[in-house]
Amino acid sequence: MNAQAGARHEIAAIPGDGIGREVVEPVIEILDQAASHWDFGLSWTLLPWSCEHYARHGSMMPADGLDQLRPADAIFLGAVGDPAVPDHVSLWGLLIPIRRAFDQYVNLRPVRLLAGVDGPLRQRADIDFVVVRENSEGEYSEAGGILWGGTEREAVLQESVFTRTGVERVLRYAFELAASRSGKLVSATKSNGIVHTMPFWDRICAETAAGFPAVHVDTQHVDALAAAFVQRPETLDVVVGSNLFGDILSDLGAAVVGGLGLAPSANLNPEGRYPSMFEPVHGSAPDIAGKGVANPLGQIWTGALMLDHLGHPEAAAAVVGAIEDVLRDTTIRTRDLGGSAGTADVARAVSEALRDRRPAALG
Ligand code: NAI
Ligand code: MG
């Protein structure tokens, strides 16, 4: 869906901690620049919710934090996490409540080998696919417990929860996405080893497929599929998996195209009933925080996903194009990509490349 020219979007920005803050700030400028080139507007509300907020107030966000976010058109997040605060506190105090309250049941991760990047694979291939991860149920559930704890009979149960509603909606999203791309979908399963939930997933996949005659769906065991990510990634277009399978496959996907500094992600509520959240895959990187050397490209690409979601596909494509323009020139790279440029140098280069891609510049 394309937004009207002149449209204004309310964005809640949560820079967070560590390099999250260092990369969000310059990226807001780049996205504002894109908005002015393509004639729309972004109104930013900066929210200082973070581990510092936790140290000061005892919580990652205010008690009415979710209510403050609800009216936003999108949430733009850097990263949270600080060595002084346990990771489960920062995760469960901010990210998980947002994903759950706003029913962001699709985690979307583009896996694309950009121009100028040498992935770790020996031969450069034309890699451009998307991983759709179920983001709200499945293997990551609190159902389970410990029996006879601390005795010889100690027993631990961890239940997976797959609901018809939850499986249907994420598969439907993946089929629609595949229909809008090449029509090729791979569904990750493990029905040979996991004998209840995975056959259920496969059955709903087959039912959904009946409504999408133009999509060719291939169900693959997740172990073999992991090998395919490395051995023939150029054959993939849309890959859909449960929460656990999607988590592992999407990190593997990020690794085969150049690593954490580049990888973007979106947590989507596809119906738009609630705001969706856009965040890079990387964390707050305490080991390099405060040095001005973080790679901002993952955050910039994440911003492009957000522009696309807001209905500005041309601006989004131009931002990704500007990233590729910069990567083709190997002199302006951060350390993680083998260079010595700083965050600000790379952000400035992307801004210049974007200016050359604005509609007026193309005539
Ligand atoms: P991390 O992604 O922060 O860092 C892993 C390694 O990759 C580090 O060596 C780091 O320097 C490097 N790296 C990451 N992003 C980079 C970038 N943009 N440019 C250059 N190098 C980059 O993961 P880690 O170390 O496991 O976690 C650190 C903290 O971040 C923890 O507190 C963790 O809980 C949190 N975290 C938060 C996430 C989020 O907010 N969504 C996601 C992942 C971790
Ligand atoms: Mg992961």
Coordinates of C-alpha atoms and ligand atoms in Angstrom, one line a residue:
M1 CA 0.0 0.0 0.0
N2 CA 1.4 3.4 -0.9
A3 CA 0.9 6.3 1.4
Q4 CA -0.4 9.7 0.2
A5 CA 2.1 12.4 -0.7
G6 CA 2.5 14.7 2.2
A7 CA 1.5 12.0 4.7
R8 CA 2.8 12.4 8.2
H9 CA 3.7 9.5 10.5
E10 CA 4.2 9.5 14.2
I11 CA 7.3 7.5 15.2
A12 CA 8.2 6.5 18.7
A13 CA 12.0 6.1 18.9
I14 CA 13.7 4.1 21.6
P15 CA 17.4 4.4 21.1
G16 CA 18.0 2.2 24.2
D17 CA 21.6 1.5 25.4
G18 CA 25.2 1.4 24.2
I19 CA 25.6 1.5 20.4
G20 CA 21.7 1.6 20.1
R21 CA 22.0 5.3 20.9
E22 CA 25.0 5.9 18.7
V23 CA 23.2 4.5 15.6
V24 CA 19.7 5.7 16.1
E25 CA 20.6 9.4 16.2
P26 CA 22.2 9.6 12.8
V27 CA 19.7 7.3 11.3
I28 CA 16.8 9.6 12.3
E29 CA 18.5 12.3 10.2
I30 CA 18.8 10.0 7.2
L31 CA 15.1 9.0 7.4
D32 CA 14.1 12.6 7.7
Q33 CA 16.2 13.3 4.7
A34 CA 14.4 10.5 2.8
A35 CA 11.0 11.9 3.9
S36 CA 11.9 15.4 2.6
H37 CA 13.1 13.9 -0.8
W38 CA 9.9 11.8 -1.2
D39 CA 7.5 14.4 0.2
F40 CA 6.2 12.9 3.5
G41 CA 6.9 13.7 7.1
L42 CA 8.1 11.8 10.2
S43 CA 7.3 13.2 13.7
W44 CA 9.7 11.6 16.2
T45 CA 9.0 11.1 19.9
L46 CA 12.2 10.2 21.6
L47 CA 11.8 7.9 24.6
P48 CA 14.8 7.4 26.9
W49 CA 13.7 3.9 28.0
S50 CA 16.8 1.8 28.7
C51 CA 18.9 0.2 31.4
E52 CA 19.7 3.7 32.5
H53 CA 16.0 4.3 33.1
Y54 CA 16.0 1.0 35.0
A55 CA 18.9 2.2 37.2
R56 CA 17.1 5.5 38.0
H57 CA 13.5 4.4 38.3
G58 CA 13.6 0.6 38.8
S59 CA 11.9 -0.2 35.5
M60 CA 12.9 -0.3 31.8
M61 CA 9.9 1.9 30.9
P62 CA 7.2 3.8 32.8
A63 CA 4.2 2.0 34.0
D64 CA 2.1 3.5 31.2
G65 CA 4.8 2.9 28.6
L66 CA 2.7 0.7 26.3
D67 CA -0.1 3.3 26.4
Q68 CA 2.4 6.0 25.3
L69 CA 3.4 3.8 22.3
R70 CA 0.0 2.7 21.2
P71 CA -0.9 5.8 19.1
A72 CA 2.4 5.7 17.2
D73 CA 2.4 4.6 13.5
A74 CA 5.6 2.7 14.2
I75 CA 8.3 2.1 16.8
F76 CA 11.9 2.5 15.9
L77 CA 14.3 0.8 18.4
G78 CA 18.1 0.7 18.7
A79 CA 19.1 -2.0 21.2
V80 CA 18.8 -2.5 24.9
G81 CA 21.2 -4.2 27.3
D82 CA 23.9 -3.2 29.8
P83 CA 26.4 -5.4 31.6
A84 CA 25.1 -3.9 34.9
V85 CA 21.6 -5.2 34.3
P86 CA 20.7 -8.8 33.8
D87 CA 19.7 -9.5 30.2
H88 CA 16.4 -11.1 31.2
V89 CA 15.4 -7.8 33.0
S90 CA 16.1 -5.6 29.9
L91 CA 14.5 -8.1 27.5
W92 CA 11.4 -8.9 29.6
G93 CA 11.0 -5.3 30.8
L94 CA 10.8 -3.7 27.4
L95 CA 11.0 -5.8 24.2
I96 CA 8.9 -8.7 25.1
P97 CA 6.0 -6.6 26.5
I98 CA 6.0 -4.5 23.4
R99 CA 6.0 -7.6 21.0
R100 CA 3.2 -9.2 23.1
A101 CA 1.0 -6.3 23.8
F102 CA 1.0 -5.2 20.2
D103 CA 0.6 -8.7 18.8
Q104 CA 3.7 -8.5 16.6
Y105 CA 3.3 -12.0 15.5
V106 CA 5.6 -11.8 12.4
N107 CA 9.3 -11.3 12.8
L108 CA 10.6 -10.5 9.4
R109 CA 14.3 -10.7 8.4
P110 CA 15.5 -9.9 4.9
V111 CA 18.6 -11.9 4.0
R112 CA 20.2 -10.2 1.1
L113 CA 23.9 -10.1 0.1
L114 CA 24.4 -6.4 -0.7
A115 CA 26.6 -5.2 -3.4
G116 CA 30.2 -4.8 -2.1
V117 CA 29.9 -7.3 0.7
D118 CA 31.9 -10.5 0.9
G119 CA 29.9 -13.0 2.9
P120 CA 31.7 -15.8 4.5
L121 CA 30.6 -18.2 1.8
R122 CA 33.4 -19.1 -0.7
Q123 CA 31.5 -18.2 -3.8
R124 CA 29.5 -15.0 -4.1
A125 CA 25.9 -15.9 -4.9
D126 CA 22.8 -13.9 -5.7
I127 CA 21.3 -14.2 -2.2
D128 CA 18.0 -12.3 -1.6
F129 CA 15.4 -14.0 0.5
V130 CA 13.3 -13.3 3.6
V131 CA 12.8 -15.3 6.7
V132 CA 9.4 -15.1 8.3
R133 CA 9.5 -16.2 11.9
E134 CA 6.4 -16.8 14.1
N135 CA 6.9 -14.4 16.9
S136 CA 4.2 -15.0 19.5
E137 CA 3.9 -18.6 20.5
G138 CA 5.4 -22.0 19.6
E139 CA 8.4 -23.3 21.5
Y140 CA 8.9 -20.1 23.5
S141 CA 6.2 -20.6 26.1
E142 CA 6.1 -20.5 29.8
A143 CA 4.1 -23.8 30.0
G144 CA 6.0 -26.5 31.9
G145 CA 7.8 -27.0 35.1
I146 CA 10.1 -29.0 37.3
L147 CA 8.9 -32.1 39.2
W148 CA 10.8 -33.7 42.1
G149 CA 13.4 -30.9 41.8
G150 CA 16.8 -31.7 43.3
T151 CA 16.2 -35.4 43.7
E152 CA 17.3 -38.3 41.5
R153 CA 13.9 -38.3 39.9
E154 CA 14.2 -34.6 38.9
A155 CA 12.1 -34.1 35.8
V156 CA 11.7 -31.1 33.6
L157 CA 8.9 -30.4 31.2
Q158 CA 8.8 -27.6 28.6
E159 CA 5.7 -27.4 26.5
S160 CA 5.3 -25.9 23.0
V161 CA 2.1 -24.1 22.3
F162 CA 0.9 -24.1 18.7
T163 CA -2.6 -22.6 18.1
R164 CA -4.6 -22.9 14.9
T165 CA -5.0 -19.1 15.0
G166 CA -1.3 -18.5 15.5
V167 CA -0.1 -20.9 12.9
E168 CA -2.7 -19.9 10.3
R169 CA -1.9 -16.2 10.5
V170 CA 1.8 -16.5 10.2
L171 CA 1.5 -19.0 7.3
R172 CA -1.0 -16.8 5.5
Y173 CA 1.4 -13.8 5.9
A174 CA 4.2 -15.9 4.4
F175 CA 2.1 -17.1 1.5
E176 CA 1.0 -13.6 0.7
L177 CA 4.6 -12.4 0.8
A178 CA 5.7 -15.3 -1.5
A179 CA 2.8 -14.4 -3.9
S180 CA 4.1 -10.8 -4.1
R181 CA 7.7 -12.0 -4.8
S182 CA 8.7 -15.1 -6.9
G183 CA 5.9 -17.4 -5.6
K184 CA 8.4 -19.8 -4.0
L185 CA 7.9 -20.6 -0.3
V186 CA 9.8 -23.0 1.9
S187 CA 8.2 -24.1 5.2
A188 CA 10.5 -25.4 7.9
T189 CA 9.4 -28.5 9.7
K190 CA 10.7 -31.4 11.7
S191 CA 7.8 -33.7 11.6
N192 CA 10.0 -36.8 11.6
G193 CA 11.2 -36.0 15.2
I194 CA 8.5 -33.7 16.7
V195 CA 5.4 -35.7 16.1
H196 CA 2.5 -33.5 17.3
T197 CA 3.2 -29.8 16.7
M198 CA 5.1 -30.2 13.4
P199 CA 2.6 -32.4 11.6
F200 CA 0.0 -29.8 12.8
W201 CA 2.1 -27.0 11.3
D202 CA 2.5 -29.0 8.1
R203 CA -1.3 -29.7 7.9
I204 CA -2.2 -26.0 8.3
C205 CA 0.5 -25.2 5.7
A206 CA -1.2 -27.6 3.2
E207 CA -4.6 -26.1 4.0
T208 CA -3.4 -22.6 3.5
A209 CA -1.6 -23.6 0.2
A210 CA -5.0 -24.4 -1.2
G211 CA -5.9 -20.7 -1.2
F212 CA -2.7 -19.7 -3.0
P213 CA -2.5 -21.8 -6.2
A214 CA 0.2 -19.5 -7.6
V215 CA 2.6 -20.2 -4.7
H216 CA 4.8 -23.3 -4.8
V217 CA 5.4 -24.5 -1.3
D218 CA 8.1 -26.8 -0.4
T219 CA 8.2 -28.3 3.1
Q220 CA 11.7 -29.1 4.3
H221 CA 13.2 -30.5 7.5
V222 CA 14.9 -27.7 9.4
D223 CA 18.2 -29.5 9.6
A224 CA 18.4 -29.9 5.8
L225 CA 17.2 -26.4 5.3
A226 CA 20.0 -25.1 7.5
A227 CA 22.4 -26.8 5.2
A228 CA 20.6 -25.2 2.2
F229 CA 21.2 -21.7 3.7
V230 CA 24.9 -22.3 3.3
Q231 CA 25.1 -24.5 0.2
R232 CA 22.4 -23.1 -2.1
P233 CA 21.1 -19.8 -0.5
E234 CA 20.4 -18.5 -4.0
T235 CA 17.5 -21.0 -4.4
L236 CA 15.5 -19.5 -1.5
D237 CA 12.9 -16.7 -1.7
V238 CA 10.6 -16.8 1.3
V239 CA 11.2 -19.1 4.3
V240 CA 8.7 -19.5 7.1
G241 CA 9.3 -21.2 10.4
S242 CA 8.0 -21.5 14.0
N243 CA 9.4 -19.3 16.7
L244 CA 12.5 -21.5 17.5
F245 CA 13.2 -22.6 13.9
G246 CA 12.8 -19.0 12.6
D247 CA 15.1 -17.7 15.4
I248 CA 17.9 -20.0 14.5
L249 CA 17.4 -19.7 10.7
S250 CA 17.3 -16.0 10.7
D251 CA 20.6 -15.7 12.6
L252 CA 22.1 -18.1 10.2
G253 CA 20.7 -16.0 7.4
A254 CA 22.3 -12.9 8.8
A255 CA 25.6 -14.7 9.1
V256 CA 25.8 -15.8 5.4
V257 CA 25.3 -12.3 4.2
G258 CA 27.9 -10.4 6.3
G259 CA 26.9 -10.5 9.9
L260 CA 25.3 -8.5 12.7
G261 CA 26.4 -5.0 11.7
L262 CA 24.2 -5.1 8.6
A263 CA 21.2 -7.2 9.6
P264 CA 17.7 -5.5 9.9
S265 CA 14.5 -6.9 11.3
A266 CA 10.8 -6.0 11.7
N267 CA 8.3 -7.2 14.3
L268 CA 5.0 -6.8 12.5
N269 CA 1.4 -6.6 13.5
P270 CA 0.3 -7.1 9.8
E271 CA -3.3 -6.0 10.3
G272 CA -2.0 -2.6 11.7
R273 CA -4.3 -2.8 14.7
Y274 CA -1.2 -1.9 16.8
P275 CA 2.2 -0.3 15.9
S276 CA 4.9 -2.5 14.5
M277 CA 8.4 -2.3 15.8
F278 CA 11.6 -2.0 13.7
E279 CA 15.0 -2.9 15.2
P280 CA 18.4 -4.1 14.0
V281 CA 19.4 -7.7 14.8
H282 CA 22.4 -6.6 16.8
G283 CA 22.4 -5.7 20.5
S284 CA 24.0 -2.8 22.5
A285 CA 27.5 -4.1 21.9
P286 CA 29.1 -3.0 25.2
D287 CA 32.5 -4.0 23.9
I288 CA 32.5 -1.2 21.4
A289 CA 30.0 1.2 22.9
G290 CA 31.1 4.9 23.4
K291 CA 33.8 4.7 20.7
G292 CA 31.9 5.9 17.7
V293 CA 32.8 2.8 15.7
A294 CA 29.5 0.9 15.5
N295 CA 28.3 0.1 12.0
P296 CA 25.1 2.1 11.5
L297 CA 24.1 0.2 8.3
G298 CA 21.9 -2.4 10.1
Q299 CA 19.9 0.4 11.7
I300 CA 19.7 2.3 8.4
W301 CA 18.4 -0.8 6.6
T302 CA 15.9 -1.3 9.5
G303 CA 14.8 2.3 8.8
A304 CA 14.2 1.3 5.2
L305 CA 12.0 -1.6 6.3
M306 CA 10.0 0.9 8.4
L307 CA 9.5 3.3 5.4
D308 CA 8.3 0.5 3.3
H309 CA 5.8 -0.5 6.0
L310 CA 4.6 3.1 6.2
G311 CA 3.8 3.0 2.5
H312 CA 6.9 4.5 0.9
P313 CA 8.5 1.7 -1.1
E314 CA 10.5 4.1 -3.4
A315 CA 12.1 5.9 -0.5
A316 CA 12.8 2.5 1.2
A317 CA 14.4 1.1 -2.0
A318 CA 16.5 4.3 -2.4
V319 CA 17.8 4.0 1.2
V320 CA 18.9 0.4 0.6
G321 CA 20.4 1.5 -2.7
A322 CA 22.4 4.2 -0.9
I323 CA 23.7 1.6 1.5
E324 CA 24.9 -0.4 -1.4
D325 CA 26.5 2.6 -3.1
V326 CA 28.5 3.1 0.1
L327 CA 29.5 -0.6 0.4
R328 CA 30.7 -0.6 -3.2
D329 CA 33.2 2.0 -2.2
T330 CA 35.3 -0.1 0.1
T331 CA 37.1 2.9 1.7
I332 CA 34.2 3.9 3.9
R333 CA 33.6 0.9 6.2
T334 CA 33.4 0.3 9.9
R335 CA 35.8 -2.1 11.6
D336 CA 33.4 -5.1 11.6
L337 CA 33.6 -4.9 7.7
G338 CA 37.3 -4.6 7.8
G339 CA 37.6 -0.8 7.5
S340 CA 38.5 2.0 9.9
A341 CA 35.7 4.5 9.3
G342 CA 33.5 5.7 12.2
T343 CA 29.7 5.6 12.6
A344 CA 29.4 9.2 11.6
D345 CA 31.6 8.8 8.4
V346 CA 29.4 5.9 7.2
A347 CA 26.2 7.7 8.0
R348 CA 27.4 10.8 6.2
A349 CA 28.3 8.7 3.1
V350 CA 24.9 7.1 3.1
S351 CA 23.3 10.6 3.3
E352 CA 25.3 11.8 0.3
A353 CA 24.4 8.7 -1.7
L354 CA 20.8 9.2 -0.8
R355 CA 20.9 12.7 -2.1
D356 CA 22.1 11.5 -5.4
R357 CA 19.2 9.1 -5.5
R358 CA 16.4 11.6 -4.8
P359 CA 13.7 11.9 -7.4
A360 CA 14.8 15.4 -8.5
A361 CA 18.4 14.2 -9.0
L362 CA 17.2 11.5 -11.3
G363 CA 15.3 14.1 -13.3
Ligands
NAI1 P1 25.7 -7.7 20.3 O1 24.9 -7.8 19.0 O2 25.5 -6.5 21.1 O3 27.3 -7.9 20.0 C1 27.9 -9.1 19.5 C2 29.2 -8.7 18.8 O4 28.9 -8.1 17.5 C3 30.1 -7.7 19.6 O5 31.4 -8.1 19.4 C4 29.8 -6.4 19.0 O6 30.8 -5.5 19.1 C5 29.5 -6.8 17.5 N1 28.5 -5.8 16.9 C6 27.2 -5.9 17.1 N2 26.6 -4.9 16.4 C7 27.5 -4.2 15.8 C8 27.6 -3.1 14.9 N3 26.4 -2.4 14.6 N4 28.8 -2.6 14.5 C9 29.9 -3.3 14.8 N5 30.0 -4.4 15.6 C10 28.8 -4.8 16.1 O7 25.3 -9.0 21.2 P2 25.8 -9.4 22.6 O8 27.2 -9.0 22.9 O9 25.4 -10.8 22.8 O10 24.8 -8.6 23.6 C11 25.2 -7.4 24.2 C12 24.0 -6.8 24.9 O11 22.9 -6.5 23.9 C13 23.3 -7.8 25.9 O12 22.9 -7.0 27.0 C14 22.1 -8.3 25.1 O13 21.1 -8.7 26.0 C15 21.7 -7.2 24.3 N6 21.0 -7.5 23.1 C16 19.9 -6.7 22.8 C17 19.2 -7.0 21.7 C18 18.0 -6.1 21.4 O14 17.9 -5.0 22.0 N7 17.1 -6.4 20.5 C19 19.5 -8.0 20.7 C20 20.7 -8.8 21.1 C21 21.4 -8.5 22.3
MG2 MG 18.1 -15.0 17.6

